[in-house]
Amino acid sequence: MPNETIELLYRHRSIRKYKPLPIKQEQLSQILSAAQSVSSSNFLQSSTIIRITDTNKREKLAHYSGDQSYIIQAPEFWVFCADFNRFYQIEPNLQLEKAEQLLLGCIDTTIMAQNAVIAAESLGLGCVYIGGLRNSIDKVTELLALPKYVLPLFGLCFGYPDLSEQPEIKPRLPKELVFFENQYQPINHNLLKQYDEQMNSYYQHRTNNKKVGGWSDKIAEIINRENRDFMLAYLHKQGWITR
Ligand SMILES: Cc1cc2nc3c(=O)[nH]c(=O)nc-3n(C[C@H](O)[C@H](O)[C@H](O)COP(=O)(O)O)c2cc1C
């Protein structure tokens, strides 16, 4: 039997509708402490979170993210940034803009965010990440006054789930397709087909946004849609990955 923590992880689903209730200061502080408790590459602590309380900024961020209204509705909206500007302020003669630093900042910040999600879910809150924030990353950078060497990766909405919306847990890929021993394995098409059937049934029976089709037939559309071709130029401008 999975323990309580593992049960909590298994129950995860994104929540996009919230009760209009503020989250207690003590809980926010616990979520932040949990986020800060993660491992950190070389103990650099290369992340910054910006909490958005300004309604006008929320509205703009919701619009920039593709009109995702829950950014406005959520009691809390935090923006997670990879941050090497802090190091630059401490030591202006650093060798920055390296590819490895981009990876480090993204890895550490993402790990940090997931601790925040687990802490929030353990308190009965629901969350959804907002990668849509990167749709208009230039405008987000300006709105939040992000200096060079700061990279906004995603937002996180959270709050008490509105029980009128109870999204089902999404089935995950069969373990055999994501967990290999000793070397990489080609895809097992039979297992993929079974998973596509399972997802087709999930999509047709779930409460909201019912649709037809499996999982694998959506990949091309999604990957081609989320291309954000401006990203390399943005990264260069913002002082990331020029060498
Ligand atoms: C980095 C990241 C960015 C995401 N961005 C968005 C987003 O902009 N809008 C949204 O509604 N969901 C977003 N999601 C949520 C995913 O769609 C969701 O996690 C996925 O469909 C699996 O569903 P589940 O979280 O309910 O298990 C994002 C998830 C991640 C990890």
CSV table of N, CA and C in Angstrom, one decimal, residues 5-61:
chain,number,residue,atom,x,y,z
A,5,THR,N,2.1,10.1,1.5
A,5,THR,CA,2.7,11.1,0.6
A,5,THR,C,2.6,10.6,-0.8
A,6,ILE,N,2.8,9.3,-1.0
A,6,ILE,CA,2.7,8.7,-2.3
A,6,ILE,C,1.3,8.8,-2.8
A,7,GLU,N,0.3,8.5,-2.0
A,7,GLU,CA,-1.1,8.6,-2.3
A,7,GLU,C,-1.4,10.0,-2.8
A,8,LEU,N,-0.9,11.0,-2.1
A,8,LEU,CA,-1.1,12.4,-2.5
A,8,LEU,C,-0.6,12.6,-3.9
A,9,LEU,N,0.6,12.1,-4.2
A,9,LEU,CA,1.2,12.3,-5.5
A,9,LEU,C,0.4,11.6,-6.6
A,10,TYR,N,-0.1,10.4,-6.3
A,10,TYR,CA,-1.0,9.7,-7.3
A,10,TYR,C,-2.3,10.4,-7.6
A,11,ARG,N,-2.8,11.2,-6.6
A,11,ARG,CA,-4.0,11.9,-6.7
A,11,ARG,C,-3.9,13.2,-7.6
A,12,HIS,N,-2.7,13.6,-7.9
A,12,HIS,CA,-2.5,14.9,-8.6
A,12,HIS,C,-3.4,15.0,-9.9
A,13,ARG,N,-4.0,16.2,-10.0
A,13,ARG,CA,-4.6,16.6,-11.2
A,13,ARG,C,-4.6,18.1,-11.2
A,14,SER,N,-4.4,18.7,-12.3
A,14,SER,CA,-4.4,20.2,-12.4
A,14,SER,C,-5.8,20.8,-12.1
A,15,ILE,N,-5.8,21.8,-11.3
A,15,ILE,CA,-7.1,22.5,-10.9
A,15,ILE,C,-7.1,23.9,-11.5
A,16,ARG,N,-8.2,24.1,-12.2
A,16,ARG,CA,-8.3,25.4,-12.9
A,16,ARG,C,-9.5,26.3,-12.5
A,17,LYS,N,-10.2,25.9,-11.4
A,17,LYS,CA,-11.3,26.6,-10.9
A,17,LYS,C,-11.2,26.6,-9.4
A,18,TYR,N,-11.3,27.8,-8.8
A,18,TYR,CA,-11.0,28.0,-7.4
A,18,TYR,C,-12.1,28.7,-6.6
A,19,LYS,N,-12.2,28.3,-5.3
A,19,LYS,CA,-13.2,29.1,-4.5
A,19,LYS,C,-12.5,30.5,-4.3
A,20,PRO,N,-13.4,31.5,-4.1
A,20,PRO,CA,-12.8,32.9,-3.9
A,20,PRO,C,-12.4,33.1,-2.5
A,21,LEU,N,-11.5,32.2,-2.0
A,21,LEU,CA,-11.0,32.3,-0.6
A,21,LEU,C,-9.5,32.6,-0.6
A,22,PRO,N,-9.1,33.5,0.2
A,22,PRO,CA,-7.6,33.7,0.3
A,22,PRO,C,-7.0,32.6,1.0
A,23,ILE,N,-5.7,32.4,0.7
A,23,ILE,CA,-4.9,31.4,1.4
A,23,ILE,C,-4.3,32.0,2.6
A,24,LYS,N,-4.3,31.3,3.8
A,24,LYS,CA,-3.8,31.9,5.0
A,24,LYS,C,-2.3,32.1,4.8
A,25,GLN,N,-1.8,33.2,5.5
A,25,GLN,CA,-0.4,33.6,5.4
A,25,GLN,C,0.5,32.5,5.9
A,26,GLU,N,0.0,31.8,6.9
A,26,GLU,CA,0.9,30.7,7.4
A,26,GLU,C,1.1,29.6,6.4
A,27,GLN,N,0.0,29.3,5.6
A,27,GLN,CA,0.1,28.2,4.6
A,27,GLN,C,1.0,28.7,3.5
A,28,LEU,N,0.9,30.0,3.1
A,28,LEU,CA,1.7,30.5,2.0
A,28,LEU,C,3.2,30.4,2.4
A,29,SER,N,3.4,30.7,3.7
A,29,SER,CA,4.8,30.6,4.2
A,29,SER,C,5.3,29.2,4.2
A,30,GLN,N,4.4,28.2,4.5
A,30,GLN,CA,4.9,26.8,4.5
A,30,GLN,C,5.1,26.4,3.1
A,31,ILE,N,4.3,26.8,2.1
A,31,ILE,CA,4.5,26.4,0.7
A,31,ILE,C,5.9,27.0,0.2
A,32,LEU,N,6.1,28.2,0.6
A,32,LEU,CA,7.4,28.8,0.2
A,32,LEU,C,8.6,28.1,0.8
A,33,SER,N,8.5,27.8,2.1
A,33,SER,CA,9.6,27.1,2.8
A,33,SER,C,9.8,25.7,2.1
A,34,ALA,N,8.7,25.0,1.8
A,34,ALA,CA,8.8,23.7,1.1
A,34,ALA,C,9.5,23.9,-0.2
A,35,ALA,N,9.2,25.0,-1.0
A,35,ALA,CA,9.8,25.2,-2.3
A,35,ALA,C,11.3,25.4,-2.1
A,36,GLN,N,11.6,26.2,-1.0
A,36,GLN,CA,13.1,26.5,-0.8
A,36,GLN,C,13.9,25.3,-0.2
A,37,SER,N,13.1,24.3,0.2
A,37,SER,CA,13.8,23.1,0.8
A,37,SER,C,14.4,22.2,-0.2
A,38,VAL,N,14.2,22.4,-1.5
A,38,VAL,CA,14.7,21.4,-2.5
A,38,VAL,C,16.2,21.4,-2.6
A,39,SER,N,16.7,20.3,-3.2
A,39,SER,CA,18.1,20.3,-3.5
A,39,SER,C,18.4,21.4,-4.5
A,40,SER,N,19.6,21.8,-4.6
A,40,SER,CA,20.0,22.9,-5.4
A,40,SER,C,21.4,22.7,-6.0
A,41,SER,N,21.5,22.7,-7.3
A,41,SER,CA,22.8,22.4,-8.0
A,41,SER,C,23.9,23.4,-7.4
A,42,ASN,N,24.9,22.8,-6.9
A,42,ASN,CA,26.0,23.5,-6.3
A,42,ASN,C,25.6,24.5,-5.2
A,43,PHE,N,24.4,24.2,-4.6
A,43,PHE,CA,23.8,25.1,-3.7
A,43,PHE,C,23.8,26.6,-4.1
A,44,LEU,N,23.5,26.8,-5.4
A,44,LEU,CA,23.5,28.1,-5.9
A,44,LEU,C,22.1,28.8,-5.6
A,45,GLN,N,21.1,28.1,-5.4
A,45,GLN,CA,19.8,28.6,-5.2
A,45,GLN,C,19.4,29.7,-6.3
A,46,SER,N,19.4,29.2,-7.5
A,46,SER,CA,19.3,30.1,-8.7
A,46,SER,C,17.9,30.3,-9.1
A,47,SER,N,17.0,30.5,-8.2
A,47,SER,CA,15.6,30.7,-8.6
A,47,SER,C,15.0,31.9,-7.8
A,48,THR,N,14.0,32.6,-8.5
A,48,THR,CA,13.3,33.6,-7.8
A,48,THR,C,11.8,33.4,-8.1
A,49,ILE,N,11.0,33.6,-7.1
A,49,ILE,CA,9.5,33.6,-7.4
A,49,ILE,C,8.9,35.0,-7.2
A,50,ILE,N,8.1,35.3,-8.2
A,50,ILE,CA,7.4,36.6,-8.1
A,50,ILE,C,5.9,36.4,-7.9
A,51,ARG,N,5.4,36.8,-6.7
A,51,ARG,CA,4.0,36.7,-6.4
A,51,ARG,C,3.2,37.8,-7.0
A,52,ILE,N,2.2,37.5,-7.7
A,52,ILE,CA,1.5,38.6,-8.4
A,52,ILE,C,0.2,38.9,-7.6
A,53,THR,N,0.2,40.0,-7.0
A,53,THR,CA,-1.0,40.4,-6.2
A,53,THR,C,-1.7,41.6,-6.9
A,54,ASP,N,-1.1,42.3,-7.8
A,54,ASP,CA,-1.7,43.4,-8.5
A,54,ASP,C,-2.7,42.9,-9.6
A,55,THR,N,-3.9,43.4,-9.4
A,55,THR,CA,-5.0,42.9,-10.3
A,55,THR,C,-4.7,43.2,-11.7
A,56,ASN,N,-4.2,44.4,-11.9
A,56,ASN,CA,-4.0,44.8,-13.3
A,56,ASN,C,-2.9,44.0,-13.9
A,57,LYS,N,-1.9,43.6,-13.2
A,57,LYS,CA,-0.8,42.8,-13.7
A,57,LYS,C,-1.4,41.4,-14.0
A,58,ARG,N,-2.2,40.9,-13.1
A,58,ARG,CA,-2.9,39.6,-13.3
A,58,ARG,C,-3.6,39.5,-14.6
A,59,GLU,N,-4.4,40.6,-14.8
A,59,GLU,CA,-5.2,40.6,-16.1
A,59,GLU,C,-4.3,40.6,-17.3
A,60,LYS,N,-3.2,41.4,-17.2
A,60,LYS,CA,-2.3,41.4,-18.4
A,60,LYS,C,-1.6,40.0,-18.6
A,61,LEU,N,-1.2,39.4,-17.4
A,61,LEU,CA,-0.5,38.1,-17.6
A,61,LEU,C,-1.5,37.1,-18.1
